[in-house]
Amino acid sequence: MMIPNQSFFFIFFLSHIFNTLASPSLQRDALLEFRNEFPFNASDPHAPSEVPFSSWNTSNSDHCSWEGVTCNAHSSEVISLVLEYTYLNGSLKANTSLLKLQHLQHLTLFSCDLIGEIPSSLGNLSHLKDLNISDNNFLTGEIPSSIGNLSYLNLLDLSHNDLGGKIPSSLGNLSRLTVLDLSDNHLIGEVPPSIGNLNQLTSMICYSNELNGTIPSSFANLNKLSYLILSENQFTGGDLPLILPNLTSLSYLSLSSNHIKSKLPSNMSGLHNLETFRVNGNSLTGTFPTSLFTIPSLQVVSLSENQFEGPLEFGNTSSSSSSELQYLDLASNNFDGPIPESISRFLKLEFIDLSNNSFIGPIYGSISQLVSLSHLDLSYNKLEGQVTSFLWSLDTLTLSHNSFSGFEESTEVVVNGSHYDDLSSDSFRPPHKVDISSNSLQGSLPRWICESTPLSFLDLSNNHLTGSIPSCLTNHTASLGDILLRNNSFSGFLPDIFTNATKLRSLDVSRNQLSGKLPKSLINCESMEYLNLKGNKFKDMFPSWLNSLGSLSVLFLGSNAFYGPLISSHFGFPSLRVIDISNNSFNGTLPQDYFVNWLGMSSVGGNENVGTSDGINTIMEHMGGESYEDSMDMIYKEEEEVLSWIAAAVAYGPGVFCGLVIGHILFTSHKHKWFMEKFGRNHPGGIITVR
């Protein structure tokens, strides 16, 4: 038993030790030692111009005034060290001098170019409340299990590093933790069920890892959770009907881009704080979650790329006029039936994507009540009827691959709640992008196309449109990047509307009944990359004047009535990769040096491998989505066994066909493949056909 004097001296001794550790000079020395653990190399090309820790020097004895350092006002103990965008370019030592800062409560080393591993000794900083070692791309290794010893920890952020291994179950001991962010690493394995013990947790963010297995049922205990983001992992399951209804504080949920096989809860109306619900890119089944849309705070719903089925039923939407819903993505499911008129009661909707389903019926006129709508995608369904005039007020309109038969006759357009009979009004704003391709549209082009403000993209291909292409399209050519009108029944001349078409990258009017000569205003299309005039009745000389279009990569003139000699210029087409002039009436001979300036066809080893299938596919997709084989059907068609052609080129570079070949060649199926392998898919040069 200690006598009183001994007890007094023992307490005095302990007090002296702690005061010594907390003395200003020792705290300052510990910071300087930490700085010296990361020597600055000015010759490092990645090093910043400003030397890190410039305010940390012995000439300033007040370490509490150093950048990133916060002290206790009474004792000068360092309680917070926040270093952001500080170029450390080294690793944290196992015996780092940070361990001498025993009263440290907040430690942030954000984007400090740390390398190596997180030392387990950080688990000895027993007073830590916030630990943020994020955005250090070369920080590797595993999360030390000793982090679970930091019983006062409120925030743990190890995101945007290169950490691997499993999430240690010891993190379930952090009973005070409110924020856990482990996103954008390479963590593997299952989430330990012990995470469900963190009943103070408000944010769990673990997106973009390689976590797998099932989402633990213990997550149902996290009733204070506001943000749950587990997207872009490899989860395969989880009892969502058990877990989700218990997360009554949830405002943001993202389980997208996993492989979760489950159903949604039958009743989610109790999630009264929910604003964002993203479960896209999984294998979820069941019917439309009607209860979800009774939550007034809901703003974003993404259910796309799942296996939901059945009709859309928004249920009792009497209160939906006060709904905050702005974003609705139901694409790529198995929904069917009509698009209900009740969708128009969500008045704040800005984005709707219902593509790749089996919806039927018309677009109801009540959709005009959605005065905030800017994006509508209903492509790849079974919709029919007329395209309502309200839709011209949208920024992006995609209705392709349906069975729409025509355009609404009315020229009255509703824009932002107002009606406009004069489509040329300055206040009218049409779609920036219109895609109504692959439908059953009949008749001539509607008046709105000419009398609206400029478009940037127009695709009406694969329909039954007739009449002439109106010359008033010149109102749009200054802004249009793509005009795709292929496979219709347009007739007459191609109008001379391209004087201001400097942004036009692609023009496709193939497979129509156009005739006459090519408009010389095409020479103004300085951005043109893809020009397809194939399958019409154009009657003109070879348009050698198009060689001034320095970006032109693909030129299809086949199956027309072009005539005369090809020789009119030796300047060539410098960027051309693919040309088809087959099935015309060209005549004469070609000199051996004719293709010497067609440099795009002899490019080898350049940045663009455009002569290959992938290169041409890039061009085709960029210009409107045609595949290489589809667009190159003048070379390769399964049903065509005989191709009469002349392929001509001279080898002035290793990527061009050698010699001059004129003839009539019989192809069998295997010869088709041989030709594509030799001169199409894998050939680094260009392709020329002259049948």
mmCIF file with all atom_site columns, N, CA and C in Angstrom, residues 24 29 42 53 98 128 280 312 384 458 461 506 529 552 588 605 640 664:
data_model
loop_
_atom_site.group_PDB
_atom_site.id
_atom_site.type_symbol
_atom_site.label_atom_id
_atom_site.label_alt_id
_atom_site.label_comp_id
_atom_site.label_asym_id
_atom_site.label_entity_id
_atom_site.label_seq_id
_atom_site.pdbx_PDB_ins_code
_atom_site.Cartn_x
_atom_site.Cartn_y
_atom_site.Cartn_z
_atom_site.occupancy
_atom_site.B_iso_or_equiv
_atom_site.pdbx_formal_charge
_atom_site.auth_seq_id
_atom_site.auth_comp_id
_atom_site.auth_asym_id
_atom_site.auth_atom_id
_atom_site.pdbx_PDB_model_num
ATOM 1  N N  . PRO A 1 24  ? 5.258   22.538  -25.983  1.00 0.00 ? 24  PRO A N  1
ATOM 2  C CA . PRO A 1 24  ? 5.283   23.126  -27.330  1.00 0.00 ? 24  PRO A CA 1
ATOM 3  C C  . PRO A 1 24  ? 6.506   22.725  -28.140  1.00 0.00 ? 24  PRO A C  1
ATOM 4  N N  . ASP A 1 29  ? 8.825   19.835  -32.619  1.00 0.00 ? 29  ASP A N  1
ATOM 5  C CA . ASP A 1 29  ? 9.854   18.921  -33.118  1.00 0.00 ? 29  ASP A CA 1
ATOM 6  C C  . ASP A 1 29  ? 9.236   17.718  -33.826  1.00 0.00 ? 29  ASP A C  1
ATOM 7  N N  . ALA A 1 42  ? 13.531  18.766  -55.704  1.00 0.00 ? 42  ALA A N  1
ATOM 8  C CA . ALA A 1 42  ? 13.148  19.805  -56.665  1.00 0.00 ? 42  ALA A CA 1
ATOM 9  C C  . ALA A 1 42  ? 13.330  19.349  -58.103  1.00 0.00 ? 42  ALA A C  1
ATOM 10 N N  . PHE A 1 53  ? 5.376   22.459  -47.061  1.00 0.00 ? 53  PHE A N  1
ATOM 11 C CA . PHE A 1 53  ? 5.718   22.818  -45.671  1.00 0.00 ? 53  PHE A CA 1
ATOM 12 C C  . PHE A 1 53  ? 6.539   24.117  -45.608  1.00 0.00 ? 53  PHE A C  1
ATOM 13 N N  . LEU A 1 98  ? 4.092   11.217  -36.378  1.00 0.00 ? 98  LEU A N  1
ATOM 14 C CA . LEU A 1 98  ? 2.702   11.541  -36.040  1.00 0.00 ? 98  LEU A CA 1
ATOM 15 C C  . LEU A 1 98  ? 2.284   10.857  -34.743  1.00 0.00 ? 98  LEU A C  1
ATOM 16 N N  . LEU A 1 128 ? -8.139  9.982   -32.157  1.00 0.00 ? 128 LEU A N  1
ATOM 17 C CA . LEU A 1 128 ? -8.604  10.384  -33.487  1.00 0.00 ? 128 LEU A CA 1
ATOM 18 C C  . LEU A 1 128 ? -10.122 10.311  -33.605  1.00 0.00 ? 128 LEU A C  1
ATOM 19 N N  . ASN A 1 280 ? -30.051 0.539   -61.152  1.00 0.00 ? 280 ASN A N  1
ATOM 20 C CA . ASN A 1 280 ? -29.877 0.127   -62.540  1.00 0.00 ? 280 ASN A CA 1
ATOM 21 C C  . ASN A 1 280 ? -28.683 -0.811  -62.698  1.00 0.00 ? 280 ASN A C  1
ATOM 22 N N  . LEU A 1 312 ? -46.731 -0.198  -66.260  1.00 0.00 ? 312 LEU A N  1
ATOM 23 C CA . LEU A 1 312 ? -46.432 0.889   -65.330  1.00 0.00 ? 312 LEU A CA 1
ATOM 24 C C  . LEU A 1 312 ? -47.715 1.280   -64.608  1.00 0.00 ? 312 LEU A C  1
ATOM 25 N N  . GLU A 1 384 ? -47.058 3.531   -81.371  1.00 0.00 ? 384 GLU A N  1
ATOM 26 C CA . GLU A 1 384 ? -47.630 3.835   -82.667  1.00 0.00 ? 384 GLU A CA 1
ATOM 27 C C  . GLU A 1 384 ? -48.421 5.128   -82.591  1.00 0.00 ? 384 GLU A C  1
ATOM 28 N N  . LEU A 1 458 ? -30.284 15.497  -86.793  1.00 0.00 ? 458 LEU A N  1
ATOM 29 C CA . LEU A 1 458 ? -31.571 15.111  -87.370  1.00 0.00 ? 458 LEU A CA 1
ATOM 30 C C  . LEU A 1 458 ? -31.430 13.749  -88.022  1.00 0.00 ? 458 LEU A C  1
ATOM 31 N N  . SER A 1 461 ? -34.087 8.587   -90.853  1.00 0.00 ? 461 SER A N  1
ATOM 32 C CA . SER A 1 461 ? -33.817 7.482   -91.769  1.00 0.00 ? 461 SER A CA 1
ATOM 33 C C  . SER A 1 461 ? -34.723 6.289   -91.503  1.00 0.00 ? 461 SER A C  1
ATOM 34 N N  . SER A 1 506 ? -21.739 14.751  -91.159  1.00 0.00 ? 506 SER A N  1
ATOM 35 C CA . SER A 1 506 ? -22.252 13.607  -91.905  1.00 0.00 ? 506 SER A CA 1
ATOM 36 C C  . SER A 1 506 ? -23.535 13.990  -92.621  1.00 0.00 ? 506 SER A C  1
ATOM 37 N N  . GLU A 1 529 ? -17.104 14.502  -92.785  1.00 0.00 ? 529 GLU A N  1
ATOM 38 C CA . GLU A 1 529 ? -16.329 13.271  -92.680  1.00 0.00 ? 529 GLU A CA 1
ATOM 39 C C  . GLU A 1 529 ? -16.990 12.111  -93.419  1.00 0.00 ? 529 GLU A C  1
ATOM 40 N N  . LEU A 1 552 ? -12.913 14.650  -95.163  1.00 0.00 ? 552 LEU A N  1
ATOM 41 C CA . LEU A 1 552 ? -13.773 13.617  -95.736  1.00 0.00 ? 552 LEU A CA 1
ATOM 42 C C  . LEU A 1 552 ? -13.081 12.258  -95.695  1.00 0.00 ? 552 LEU A C  1
ATOM 43 N N  . GLY A 1 588 ? -13.246 5.452   -119.261 1.00 0.00 ? 588 GLY A N  1
ATOM 44 C CA . GLY A 1 588 ? -11.870 5.882   -119.408 1.00 0.00 ? 588 GLY A CA 1
ATOM 45 C C  . GLY A 1 588 ? -10.910 4.985   -118.650 1.00 0.00 ? 588 GLY A C  1
ATOM 46 N N  . GLY A 1 605 ? 0.605   3.019   -89.372  1.00 0.00 ? 605 GLY A N  1
ATOM 47 C CA . GLY A 1 605 ? 1.291   3.340   -88.139  1.00 0.00 ? 605 GLY A CA 1
ATOM 48 C C  . GLY A 1 605 ? 0.941   4.688   -87.581  1.00 0.00 ? 605 GLY A C  1
ATOM 49 N N  . GLU A 1 640 ? -25.381 -11.978 -102.086 1.00 0.00 ? 640 GLU A N  1
ATOM 50 C CA . GLU A 1 640 ? -24.830 -11.705 -103.399 1.00 0.00 ? 640 GLU A CA 1
ATOM 51 C C  . GLU A 1 640 ? -23.617 -12.592 -103.647 1.00 0.00 ? 640 GLU A C  1
ATOM 52 N N  . HIS A 1 664 ? -14.141 -9.268  -113.529 1.00 0.00 ? 664 HIS A N  1
ATOM 53 C CA . HIS A 1 664 ? -15.429 -9.766  -113.082 1.00 0.00 ? 664 HIS A CA 1
ATOM 54 C C  . HIS A 1 664 ? -15.129 -10.961 -112.192 1.00 0.00 ? 664 HIS A C  1
#
